[in-house]
Amino acid sequence: MGELKIKRIYDAPEPSDGERFLVDRLWPRGISKEKAELSDWVKDIAPSQELRKWFNHVEEKYPEFSKKYTTELESNPDASDFKQKVNELLKTENVTLLFAAKSDKLNNAVVLSAWISGSSSS
């Protein structure tokens, strides 16, 4: 059984990462596709542009951001497909969700991980 991990894309890839998925809508500055060593870039399941701009990584908005993003995930068929894919991969290997935000606790990858795992992130 694999582990679902969360990691900044600026941290070096490691063999223990397993499958690596960038879960941001925008490509991170200063990272080449080669350096990222991605399995896939799943920008279609990232928070909407409107939600991302509204949140703007303001800590006080995080609980509401988490709820709104979870609602977006619930109504996004691409997110449901991704959730199924990740859970299938986790049967045999690790999966790492990659994000570019500075905060390792208040970002969309944390919300997405909780949603995939079926737990609450707020």
Coordinates of C-alpha atoms in Angstrom, one line a residue:
M1 CA 0.0 0.0 0.0
G2 CA 1.4 3.3 -1.1
E3 CA 1.3 6.7 0.7
L4 CA -0.3 9.9 -0.5
K5 CA 2.3 12.7 -0.1
I6 CA 2.3 16.4 -0.5
K7 CA 5.4 18.3 -1.5
R8 CA 6.5 21.6 -2.9
I9 CA 7.6 21.4 -6.5
Y10 CA 10.7 23.3 -5.6
D11 CA 11.9 20.4 -3.5
A12 CA 14.1 17.8 -5.2
P13 CA 12.4 14.7 -6.6
E14 CA 13.1 11.5 -4.7
P15 CA 12.5 7.9 -5.7
S16 CA 10.1 7.6 -2.7
D17 CA 7.8 10.2 -4.4
G18 CA 6.4 7.6 -6.7
E19 CA 4.1 9.1 -9.2
R20 CA 4.4 12.9 -9.2
F21 CA 1.4 15.1 -10.1
L22 CA 1.5 18.9 -10.3
V23 CA -1.9 20.0 -9.0
D24 CA -1.6 23.8 -9.7
R25 CA -3.4 25.6 -12.6
L26 CA -0.3 27.8 -13.3
W27 CA 3.2 26.4 -14.1
P28 CA 5.6 27.3 -11.3
R29 CA 8.2 29.9 -12.0
G30 CA 11.8 28.7 -12.3
I31 CA 11.1 25.0 -12.8
S32 CA 11.7 23.2 -16.1
K33 CA 9.6 20.3 -17.1
E34 CA 12.7 18.1 -17.0
K35 CA 13.6 19.2 -13.5
A36 CA 10.0 18.6 -12.3
E37 CA 10.0 14.9 -13.2
L38 CA 6.2 14.9 -13.4
S39 CA 4.0 11.9 -14.2
D40 CA 1.3 14.5 -15.2
W41 CA 0.2 18.1 -14.8
V42 CA -3.5 17.9 -13.7
K43 CA -4.3 21.6 -14.0
D44 CA -8.0 20.9 -14.8
I45 CA -8.6 19.8 -11.2
A46 CA -6.8 22.9 -9.6
P47 CA -8.9 25.6 -8.0
S48 CA -10.7 27.8 -10.5
Q49 CA -9.0 31.1 -11.4
E50 CA -11.7 33.0 -9.6
L51 CA -11.2 31.0 -6.4
R52 CA -7.4 31.1 -6.6
K53 CA -7.5 34.9 -6.9
W54 CA -10.0 35.3 -4.2
F55 CA -8.0 33.2 -1.7
N56 CA -4.7 34.8 -2.6
H57 CA -3.1 32.6 0.1
V58 CA -4.6 34.8 2.9
E59 CA -4.5 32.6 6.0
E60 CA -7.9 33.8 7.4
K61 CA -9.6 32.8 4.1
Y62 CA -8.3 29.2 4.2
P63 CA -11.2 27.5 5.9
E64 CA -13.6 29.0 3.3
F65 CA -11.2 28.3 0.5
S66 CA -11.1 24.7 1.6
K67 CA -14.9 24.4 1.5
K68 CA -15.2 26.2 -1.8
Y69 CA -12.5 24.1 -3.5
T70 CA -14.0 20.9 -2.1
T71 CA -17.3 21.9 -3.7
E72 CA -15.5 22.5 -7.0
L73 CA -13.8 19.1 -6.8
E74 CA -17.2 17.4 -6.1
S75 CA -18.7 18.8 -9.3
N76 CA -15.6 18.2 -11.5
P77 CA -15.7 14.9 -13.5
D78 CA -11.9 15.3 -14.1
A79 CA -11.3 15.4 -10.3
S80 CA -13.4 12.3 -9.8
D81 CA -11.4 10.5 -12.5
F82 CA -8.1 11.7 -10.9
K83 CA -9.3 10.5 -7.4
Q84 CA -10.0 7.1 -8.8
K85 CA -6.6 7.0 -10.6
V86 CA -4.7 8.0 -7.4
N87 CA -6.5 5.5 -5.3
E88 CA -5.7 2.8 -7.8
L89 CA -2.0 3.8 -7.9
L90 CA -1.9 3.9 -4.1
K91 CA -2.6 0.1 -4.0
T92 CA 1.0 -0.4 -5.3
E93 CA 3.0 2.8 -5.0
N94 CA 3.4 6.2 -3.5
V95 CA 1.8 9.3 -5.1
T96 CA 3.0 12.8 -4.5
L97 CA 0.8 15.9 -5.1
L98 CA 3.0 18.8 -6.0
F99 CA 2.3 22.5 -5.4
A100 CA 4.1 25.8 -5.7
A101 CA 2.7 27.8 -2.8
K102 CA 5.0 29.0 -0.1
S103 CA 2.8 27.5 2.7
D104 CA 3.0 23.8 3.1
K105 CA -0.1 23.8 5.3
L106 CA -2.5 26.2 3.5
N107 CA -2.7 25.3 -0.1
N108 CA -4.8 23.4 -2.7
A109 CA -2.7 20.2 -2.5
V110 CA -3.7 19.8 1.2
V111 CA -7.4 20.2 0.4
L112 CA -7.1 17.8 -2.6
S113 CA -5.2 15.2 -0.5
A114 CA -7.9 15.3 2.1
W115 CA -10.6 15.0 -0.5
I116 CA -8.9 12.0 -2.2
S117 CA -8.5 10.4 1.3
G118 CA -12.0 11.2 2.3
S119 CA -11.1 13.3 5.3
S120 CA -11.6 17.0 6.1
S121 CA -8.8 19.5 5.7
S122 CA -10.4 22.5 7.5

